[in-house]
XYZ file of C-alpha atoms in Angstrom:
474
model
C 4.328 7.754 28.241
C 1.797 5.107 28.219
C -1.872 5.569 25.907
C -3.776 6.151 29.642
C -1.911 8.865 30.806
C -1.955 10.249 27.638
C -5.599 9.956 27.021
C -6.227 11.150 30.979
C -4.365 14.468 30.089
C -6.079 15.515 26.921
C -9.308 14.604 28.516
C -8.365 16.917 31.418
C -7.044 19.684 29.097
C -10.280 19.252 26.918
C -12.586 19.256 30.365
C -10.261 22.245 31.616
C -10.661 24.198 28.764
C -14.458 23.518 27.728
C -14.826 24.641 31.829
C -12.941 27.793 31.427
C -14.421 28.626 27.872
C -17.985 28.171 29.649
C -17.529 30.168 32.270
C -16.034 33.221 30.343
C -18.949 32.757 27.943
C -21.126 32.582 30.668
C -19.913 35.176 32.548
C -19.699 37.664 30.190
C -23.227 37.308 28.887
C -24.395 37.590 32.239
C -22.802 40.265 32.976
C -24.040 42.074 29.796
C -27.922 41.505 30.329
C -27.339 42.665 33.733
C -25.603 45.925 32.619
C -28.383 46.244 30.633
C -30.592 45.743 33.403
C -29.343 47.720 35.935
C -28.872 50.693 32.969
C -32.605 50.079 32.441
C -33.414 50.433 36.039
C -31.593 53.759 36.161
C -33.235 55.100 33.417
C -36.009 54.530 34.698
C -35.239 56.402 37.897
C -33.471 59.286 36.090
C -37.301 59.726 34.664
C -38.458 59.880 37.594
C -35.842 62.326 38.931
C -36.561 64.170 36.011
C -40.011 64.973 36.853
C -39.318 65.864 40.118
C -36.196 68.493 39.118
C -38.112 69.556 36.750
C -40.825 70.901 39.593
C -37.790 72.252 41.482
C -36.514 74.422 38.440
C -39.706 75.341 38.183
C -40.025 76.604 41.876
C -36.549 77.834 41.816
C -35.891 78.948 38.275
C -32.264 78.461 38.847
C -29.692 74.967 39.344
C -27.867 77.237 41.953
C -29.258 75.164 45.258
C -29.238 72.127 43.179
C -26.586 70.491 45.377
C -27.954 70.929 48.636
C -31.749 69.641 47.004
C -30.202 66.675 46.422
C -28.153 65.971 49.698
C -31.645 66.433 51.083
C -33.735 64.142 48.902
C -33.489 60.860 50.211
C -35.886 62.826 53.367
C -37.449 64.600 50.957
C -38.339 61.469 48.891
C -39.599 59.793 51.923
C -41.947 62.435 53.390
C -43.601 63.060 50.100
C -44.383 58.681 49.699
C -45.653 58.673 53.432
C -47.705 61.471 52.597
C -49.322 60.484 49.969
C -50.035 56.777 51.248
C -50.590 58.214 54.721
C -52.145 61.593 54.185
C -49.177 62.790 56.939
C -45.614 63.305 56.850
C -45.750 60.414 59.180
C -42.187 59.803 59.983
C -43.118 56.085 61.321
C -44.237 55.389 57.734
C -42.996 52.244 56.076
C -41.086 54.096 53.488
C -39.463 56.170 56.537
C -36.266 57.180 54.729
C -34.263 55.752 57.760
C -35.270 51.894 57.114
C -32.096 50.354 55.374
C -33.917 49.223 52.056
C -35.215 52.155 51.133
C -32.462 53.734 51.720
C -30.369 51.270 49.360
C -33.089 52.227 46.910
C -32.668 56.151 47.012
C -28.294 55.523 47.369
C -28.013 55.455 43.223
C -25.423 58.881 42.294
C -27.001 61.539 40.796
C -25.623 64.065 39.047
C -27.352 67.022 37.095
C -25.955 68.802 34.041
C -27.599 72.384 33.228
C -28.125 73.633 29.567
C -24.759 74.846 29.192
C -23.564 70.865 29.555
C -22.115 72.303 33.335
C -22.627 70.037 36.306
C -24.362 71.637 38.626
C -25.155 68.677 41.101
C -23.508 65.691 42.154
C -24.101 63.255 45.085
C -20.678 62.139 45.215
C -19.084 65.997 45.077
C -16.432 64.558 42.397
C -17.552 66.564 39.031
C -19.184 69.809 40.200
C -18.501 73.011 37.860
C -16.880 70.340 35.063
C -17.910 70.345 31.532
C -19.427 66.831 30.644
C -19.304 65.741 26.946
C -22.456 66.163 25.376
C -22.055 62.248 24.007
C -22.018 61.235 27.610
C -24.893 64.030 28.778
C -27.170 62.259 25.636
C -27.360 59.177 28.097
C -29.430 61.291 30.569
C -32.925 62.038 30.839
C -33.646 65.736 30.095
C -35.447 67.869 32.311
C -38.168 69.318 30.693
C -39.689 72.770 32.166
C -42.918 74.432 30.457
C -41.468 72.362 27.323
C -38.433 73.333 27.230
C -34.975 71.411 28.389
C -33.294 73.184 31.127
C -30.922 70.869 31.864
C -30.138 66.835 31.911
C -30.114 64.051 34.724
C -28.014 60.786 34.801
C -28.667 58.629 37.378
C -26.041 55.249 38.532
C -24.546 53.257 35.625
C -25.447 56.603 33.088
C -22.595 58.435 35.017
C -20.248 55.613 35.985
C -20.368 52.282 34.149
C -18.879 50.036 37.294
C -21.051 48.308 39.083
C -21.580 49.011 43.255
C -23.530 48.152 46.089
C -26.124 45.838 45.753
C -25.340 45.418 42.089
C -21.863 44.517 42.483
C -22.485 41.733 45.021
C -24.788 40.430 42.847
C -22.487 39.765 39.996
C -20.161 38.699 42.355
C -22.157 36.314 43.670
C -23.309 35.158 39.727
C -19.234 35.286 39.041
C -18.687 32.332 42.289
C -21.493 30.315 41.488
C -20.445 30.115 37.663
C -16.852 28.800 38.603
C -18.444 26.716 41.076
C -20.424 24.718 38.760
C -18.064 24.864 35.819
C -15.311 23.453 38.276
C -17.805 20.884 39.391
C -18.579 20.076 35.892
C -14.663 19.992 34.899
C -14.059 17.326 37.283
C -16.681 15.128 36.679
C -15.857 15.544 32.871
C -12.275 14.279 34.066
C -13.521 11.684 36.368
C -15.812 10.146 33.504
C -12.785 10.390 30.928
C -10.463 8.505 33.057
C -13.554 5.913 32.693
C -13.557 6.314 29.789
C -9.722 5.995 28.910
C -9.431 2.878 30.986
C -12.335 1.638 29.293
C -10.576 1.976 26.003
C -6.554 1.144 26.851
C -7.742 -2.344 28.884
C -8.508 -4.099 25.693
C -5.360 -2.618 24.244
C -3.128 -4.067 27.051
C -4.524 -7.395 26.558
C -3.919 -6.941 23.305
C -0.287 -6.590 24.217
C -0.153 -9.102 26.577
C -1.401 -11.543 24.558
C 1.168 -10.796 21.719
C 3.672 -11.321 24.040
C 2.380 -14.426 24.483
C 2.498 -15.681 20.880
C 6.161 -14.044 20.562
C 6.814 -16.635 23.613
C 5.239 -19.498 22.120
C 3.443 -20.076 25.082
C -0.194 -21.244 25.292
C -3.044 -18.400 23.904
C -5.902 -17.774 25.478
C -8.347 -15.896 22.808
C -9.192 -12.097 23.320
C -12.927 -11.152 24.365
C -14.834 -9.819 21.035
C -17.112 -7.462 22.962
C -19.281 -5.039 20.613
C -18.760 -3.980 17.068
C -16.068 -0.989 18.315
C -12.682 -0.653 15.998
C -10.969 -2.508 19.307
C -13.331 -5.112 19.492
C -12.610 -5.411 15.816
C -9.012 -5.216 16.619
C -9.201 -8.081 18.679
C -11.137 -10.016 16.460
C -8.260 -9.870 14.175
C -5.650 -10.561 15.953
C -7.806 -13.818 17.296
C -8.097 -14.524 13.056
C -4.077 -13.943 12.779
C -2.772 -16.309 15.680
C -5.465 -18.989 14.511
C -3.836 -18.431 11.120
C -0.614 -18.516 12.767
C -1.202 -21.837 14.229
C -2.006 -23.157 10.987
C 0.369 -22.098 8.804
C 2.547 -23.279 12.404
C 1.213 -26.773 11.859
C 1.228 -26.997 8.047
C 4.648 -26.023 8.751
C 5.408 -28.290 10.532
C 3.600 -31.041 8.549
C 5.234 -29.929 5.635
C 8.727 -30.542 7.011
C 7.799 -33.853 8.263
C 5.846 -34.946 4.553
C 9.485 -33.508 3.235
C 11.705 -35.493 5.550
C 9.177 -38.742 4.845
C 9.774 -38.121 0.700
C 13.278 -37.290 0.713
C 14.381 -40.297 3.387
C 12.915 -42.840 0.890
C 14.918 -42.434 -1.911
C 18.503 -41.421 0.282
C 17.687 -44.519 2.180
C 17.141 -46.460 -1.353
C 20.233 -45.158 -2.486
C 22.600 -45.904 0.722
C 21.268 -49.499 1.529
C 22.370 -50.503 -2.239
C 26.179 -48.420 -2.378
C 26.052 -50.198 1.533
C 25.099 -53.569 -0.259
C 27.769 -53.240 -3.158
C 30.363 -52.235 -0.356
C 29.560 -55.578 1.067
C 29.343 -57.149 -1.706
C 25.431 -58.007 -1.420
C 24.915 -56.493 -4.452
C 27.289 -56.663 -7.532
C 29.165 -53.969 -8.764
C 27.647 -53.920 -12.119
C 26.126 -51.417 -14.138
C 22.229 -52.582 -13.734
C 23.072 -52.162 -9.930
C 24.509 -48.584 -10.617
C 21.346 -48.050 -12.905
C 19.046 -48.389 -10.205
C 21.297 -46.419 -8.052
C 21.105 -43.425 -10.991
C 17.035 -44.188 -11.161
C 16.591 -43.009 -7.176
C 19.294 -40.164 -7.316
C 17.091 -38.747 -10.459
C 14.039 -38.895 -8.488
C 15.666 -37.152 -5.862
C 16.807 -34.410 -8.246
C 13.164 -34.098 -9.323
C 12.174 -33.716 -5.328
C 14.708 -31.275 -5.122
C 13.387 -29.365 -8.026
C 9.940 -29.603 -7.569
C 9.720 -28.484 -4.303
C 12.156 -25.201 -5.352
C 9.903 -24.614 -8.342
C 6.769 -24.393 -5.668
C 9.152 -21.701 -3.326
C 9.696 -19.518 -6.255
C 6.613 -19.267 -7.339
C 4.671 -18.491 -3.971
C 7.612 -16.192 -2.917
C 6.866 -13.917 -6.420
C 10.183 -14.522 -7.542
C 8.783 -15.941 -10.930
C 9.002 -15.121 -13.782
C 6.433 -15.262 -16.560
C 7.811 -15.306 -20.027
C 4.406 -13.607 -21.394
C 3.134 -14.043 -24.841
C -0.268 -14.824 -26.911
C -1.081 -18.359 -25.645
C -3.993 -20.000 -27.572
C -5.498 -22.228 -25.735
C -7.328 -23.890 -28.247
C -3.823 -25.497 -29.341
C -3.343 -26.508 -25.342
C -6.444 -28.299 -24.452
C -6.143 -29.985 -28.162
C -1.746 -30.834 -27.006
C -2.866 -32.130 -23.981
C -5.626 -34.637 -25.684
C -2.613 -35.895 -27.981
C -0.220 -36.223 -24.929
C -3.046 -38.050 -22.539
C -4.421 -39.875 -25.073
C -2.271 -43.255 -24.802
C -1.822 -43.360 -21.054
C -5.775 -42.758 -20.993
C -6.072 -45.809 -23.799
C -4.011 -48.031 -21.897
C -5.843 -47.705 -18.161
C -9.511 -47.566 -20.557
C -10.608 -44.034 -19.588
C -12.213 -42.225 -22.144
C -10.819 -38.975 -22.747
C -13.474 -36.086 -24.384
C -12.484 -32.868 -25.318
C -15.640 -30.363 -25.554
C -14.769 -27.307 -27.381
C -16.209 -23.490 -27.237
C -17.230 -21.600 -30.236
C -14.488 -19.692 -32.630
C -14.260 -16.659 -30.532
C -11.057 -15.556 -29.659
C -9.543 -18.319 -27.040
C -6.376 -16.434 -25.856
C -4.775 -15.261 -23.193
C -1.505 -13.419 -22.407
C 0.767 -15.731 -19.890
C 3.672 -18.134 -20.017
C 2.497 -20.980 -22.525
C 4.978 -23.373 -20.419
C 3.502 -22.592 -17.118
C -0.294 -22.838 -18.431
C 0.949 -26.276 -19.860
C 2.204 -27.749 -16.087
C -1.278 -26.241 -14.922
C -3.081 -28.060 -17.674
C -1.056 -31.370 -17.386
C -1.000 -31.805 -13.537
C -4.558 -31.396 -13.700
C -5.401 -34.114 -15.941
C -2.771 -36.454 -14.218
C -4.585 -35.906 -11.196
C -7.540 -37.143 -12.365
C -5.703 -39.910 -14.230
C -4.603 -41.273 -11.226
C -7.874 -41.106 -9.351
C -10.252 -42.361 -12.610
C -10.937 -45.870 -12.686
C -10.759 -48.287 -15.701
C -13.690 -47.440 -17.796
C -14.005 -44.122 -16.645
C -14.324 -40.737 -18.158
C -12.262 -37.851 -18.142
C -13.872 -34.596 -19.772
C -11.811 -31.444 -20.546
C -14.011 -28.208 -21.571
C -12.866 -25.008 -22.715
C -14.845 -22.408 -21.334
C -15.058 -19.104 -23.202
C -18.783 -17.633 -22.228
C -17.415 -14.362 -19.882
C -16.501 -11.250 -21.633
C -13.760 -10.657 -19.346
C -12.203 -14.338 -18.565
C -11.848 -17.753 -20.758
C -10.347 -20.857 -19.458
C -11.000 -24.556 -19.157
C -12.214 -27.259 -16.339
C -11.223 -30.689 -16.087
C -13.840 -33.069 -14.735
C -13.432 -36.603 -14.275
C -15.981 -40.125 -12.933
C -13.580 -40.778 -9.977
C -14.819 -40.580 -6.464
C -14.412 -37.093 -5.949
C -13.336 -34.639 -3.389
C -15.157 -34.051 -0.125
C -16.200 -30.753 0.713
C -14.002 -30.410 4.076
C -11.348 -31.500 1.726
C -11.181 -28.908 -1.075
C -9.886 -26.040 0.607
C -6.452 -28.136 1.353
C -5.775 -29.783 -2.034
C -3.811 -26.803 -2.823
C -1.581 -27.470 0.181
C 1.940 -29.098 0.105
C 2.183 -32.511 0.420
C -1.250 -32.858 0.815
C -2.928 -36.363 -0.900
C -6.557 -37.125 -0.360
C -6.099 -40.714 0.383
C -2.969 -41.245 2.676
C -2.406 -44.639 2.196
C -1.764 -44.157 -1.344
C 2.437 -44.236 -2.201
C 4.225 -41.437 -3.614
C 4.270 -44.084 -6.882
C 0.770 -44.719 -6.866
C -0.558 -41.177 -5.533
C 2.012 -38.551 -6.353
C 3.965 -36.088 -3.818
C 0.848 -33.664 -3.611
C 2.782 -31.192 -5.038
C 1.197 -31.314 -8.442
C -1.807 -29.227 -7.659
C -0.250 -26.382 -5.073
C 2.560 -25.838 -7.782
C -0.868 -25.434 -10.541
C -2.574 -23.000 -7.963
C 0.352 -20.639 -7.340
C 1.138 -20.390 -11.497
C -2.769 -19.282 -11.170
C -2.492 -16.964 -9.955
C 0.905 -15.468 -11.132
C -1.402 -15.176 -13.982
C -3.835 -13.069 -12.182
C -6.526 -15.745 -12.483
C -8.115 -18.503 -10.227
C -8.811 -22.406 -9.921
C -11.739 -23.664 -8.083
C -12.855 -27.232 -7.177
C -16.587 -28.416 -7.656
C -18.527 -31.808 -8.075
C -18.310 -32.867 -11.083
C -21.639 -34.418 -13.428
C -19.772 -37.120 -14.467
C -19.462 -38.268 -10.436
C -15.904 -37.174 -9.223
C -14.210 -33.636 -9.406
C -14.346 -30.599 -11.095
C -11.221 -28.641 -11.471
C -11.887 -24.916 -13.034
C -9.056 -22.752 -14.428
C -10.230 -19.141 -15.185
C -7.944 -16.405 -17.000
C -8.112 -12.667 -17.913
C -9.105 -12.795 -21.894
C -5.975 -11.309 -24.377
């Protein structure tokens, strides 16, 4: 089932059930004021009533005629209002007990309970001569003669608590118009969440369209990044993962290609000279086999190097850990550097941090190869005359290290973020002789950060580049 038709039915069992809630809530709190409000309306007529049967008992002095009194009171009712507004029983009066509103107004069922709790009266004929409970009889108004009660009167909802005539219609009418609107309001709720729905699942089926685009390595066309919503985030991130796909795509492919280019050289060294010896261009000696030997080493060392880099960015190293102090490295790499840096006339400075402790817990082999293919990088890019500074850095409570800075001409800013790559060498028309394979530094930046530290590249005071090792402190 797709996200839309899912999202369409929970926003139409959400709008179907917020509708029916409403108009149950509704409903019944109508319906309870207006109880109350017709029961408030009888009471007050039962008062009124009560007055009036309270003059009869008085006439009377007995409940025996009761019935008939009230079968006649709707005229009797009508005469007395005329009279008093007309000074006649004027039967033409506008309260003339025949006109159909009044009449609605005098229709309420009365029924009147004596002192004994008896019913002695009752306009519908259903409970005369029964015994009503005295908790229904407190309801009532009592009639009151010469101050004493002589009975009770309970007019409409007092007796009977369902609703009729004129009252019923009107709830009835309150009850249609309530599922009128709510059903209104339902389906504009549903209308306005399939909106809302599509509104949401579009992006989403881009989203999958495009995806099945980069599975298909067919051309991409970017997603729109509309808002600051968690889909237009969405889509920003998938348009940050297939640019990054791309480039790793391309470095990929640049890598295979910088592979191909160092690995033909020496295979195509080594089969023009066996092809030579085979036709006797060369001699079969053993300076010819030397040189043969020479290119098959550097070969191995290809081989190797470019294993050594897969291990280590695929986690599969592993760090023989101990107390490295790297005091005793930076002052082992001086004595190792030290001719090569004599013989090209570089000067080579070591600047060392106070007698805190200098140590760190790692692989003293690994740090070495960090250590060493940083200075032969800047070897090979310092000229004659030249400086090449190496300071340990122990100032941060949590990290030491060192940096290697050298007078060469430095690294461009658009180029830093790529010396770290494979194959990658600064100036291209340098040989792998002259220049290196570029695998010096990436191999340096993955043992980094085995290490749980980080290397970064800055200018350098003395003119070229700065190369910055840091380390979590033993």
């Amino acid at each position: 089932m797709k996200l839309k038709f899912r999202l369409t039915l929970s926003f139409l069992a959400v709008a179907a059930l917020g509708a029916l809630l409403s108009f149950y809530l509704v409903r019944n709190s109508s319906e309870t004021l207006f109880r109350s409000f017709v029961f408030s309306g009888d009471s007050a007529k039962a008062k009124v009533y009560a007055r009036l049967l309270g003059e009869y008992y008085q006439a009377e002095g007995t409940w025996t005629e009761a019935q008939l009194f009230l079968e006649d009171f709707p005229r009797l009712f009508s005469d007395i209002a005329n009279t008093k507004m007309h000074g006649s029983r004027d039967q033409g009066g506008i309260l003339a007990y025949t006109s159909t509103p009044f009449m609605d107004l005098l229709s309420d069922r009365i029924v009147i309970v004596d002192a004994r709790g008896v019913i002695v009266a009752d306009t519908a004929k259903q409970l005369i001569g029964t015994v009503h409970p005295w908790t229904h009889i407190s309801h009532g108004i009592p009639i009151v003669v010469d101050t004493k009660s002589e009975g009770t009167v309970l007019v409409g909802s007092m007796i009977d608590s369902s609703l009729t005539g004129v009252s019923e219609r009107f709830l009835s009418d309150i009850t249609r118009s309530l599922a009128f609107s709510t059903s209104i309001a339902a389906f504009l709720a549903l209308l306005l969440g399939i909106l809302f729905a599509a509104r949401i699942t579009k992006p989403l089926a881009n989203l999958a369209q495009a995806t099945r685009i980069v599975m298909n390595g067919k051309v991409y066309i970017p997603l729109a990044e509309n808002g600051d919503s968690e889909i237009a985030e969405l889509s920003r991130s998938f348009n940050e993962m297939t640019a990054e796909i791309r480039r790793l795509d391309a470095a990929k492919k640049q890598v295979i290609a910088d592979s191909a280019h160092e690995l033909r050289t020496p295979v195509t060294l080594i089969r023009g000279m066996i092809e030579g010896m085979i036709d006797g261009v060369y001699p079969l000696d053993v300076s010819t086999l030397k040189s043969v030997h020479e290119e098959t080493i550097r070969l191995s060392r290809l081989i190797d190097t470019l294993r050594e880099l897969e291990v280590i960015e695929s986690g599969e190293l592993k760090l023989e850990r101990d107390t490295v102090n790297l005091h005793e490295m930076t002052s082992k790499a001086m004595t190792l550097f030290a001719p090569s840096a004599a013989q090209k006339s570089i000067s080579l400075v070591l600047k060392k941090c106070d007698t805190r402790a200098y140590e760190v817990w790692g692989d003293q082999f690994r740090l070495d190869e960090v250590l060493y293919n940083i200075i032969s990088n800047a070897m090979k890019y310092t000229p004659a005359g030249g400086t090449i500074r190496i300071e340990e850095l122990n100032e941060d409570d949590k990290n030491v290290g060192f940096s290697v800075g050298d007078s060469g001409p430095g690294i461009a800013v658009s180029e830093r973020s790529r010396v770290f790559e494979r194959f990658y060498r600064i100036d291209k028309s340098r040989s792998t002789e002259s220049g290196g394979r570029g695998l010096g530094l990436a191999i340096a930046s993955e043992i980094v950060k085995a290490h749980g530290g980080s290397i970064e590249i800055d200018a350098s005071d003395l003119g070229g580049a700065l190369f910055t090792v840091s380390l979590p402190r033993l």
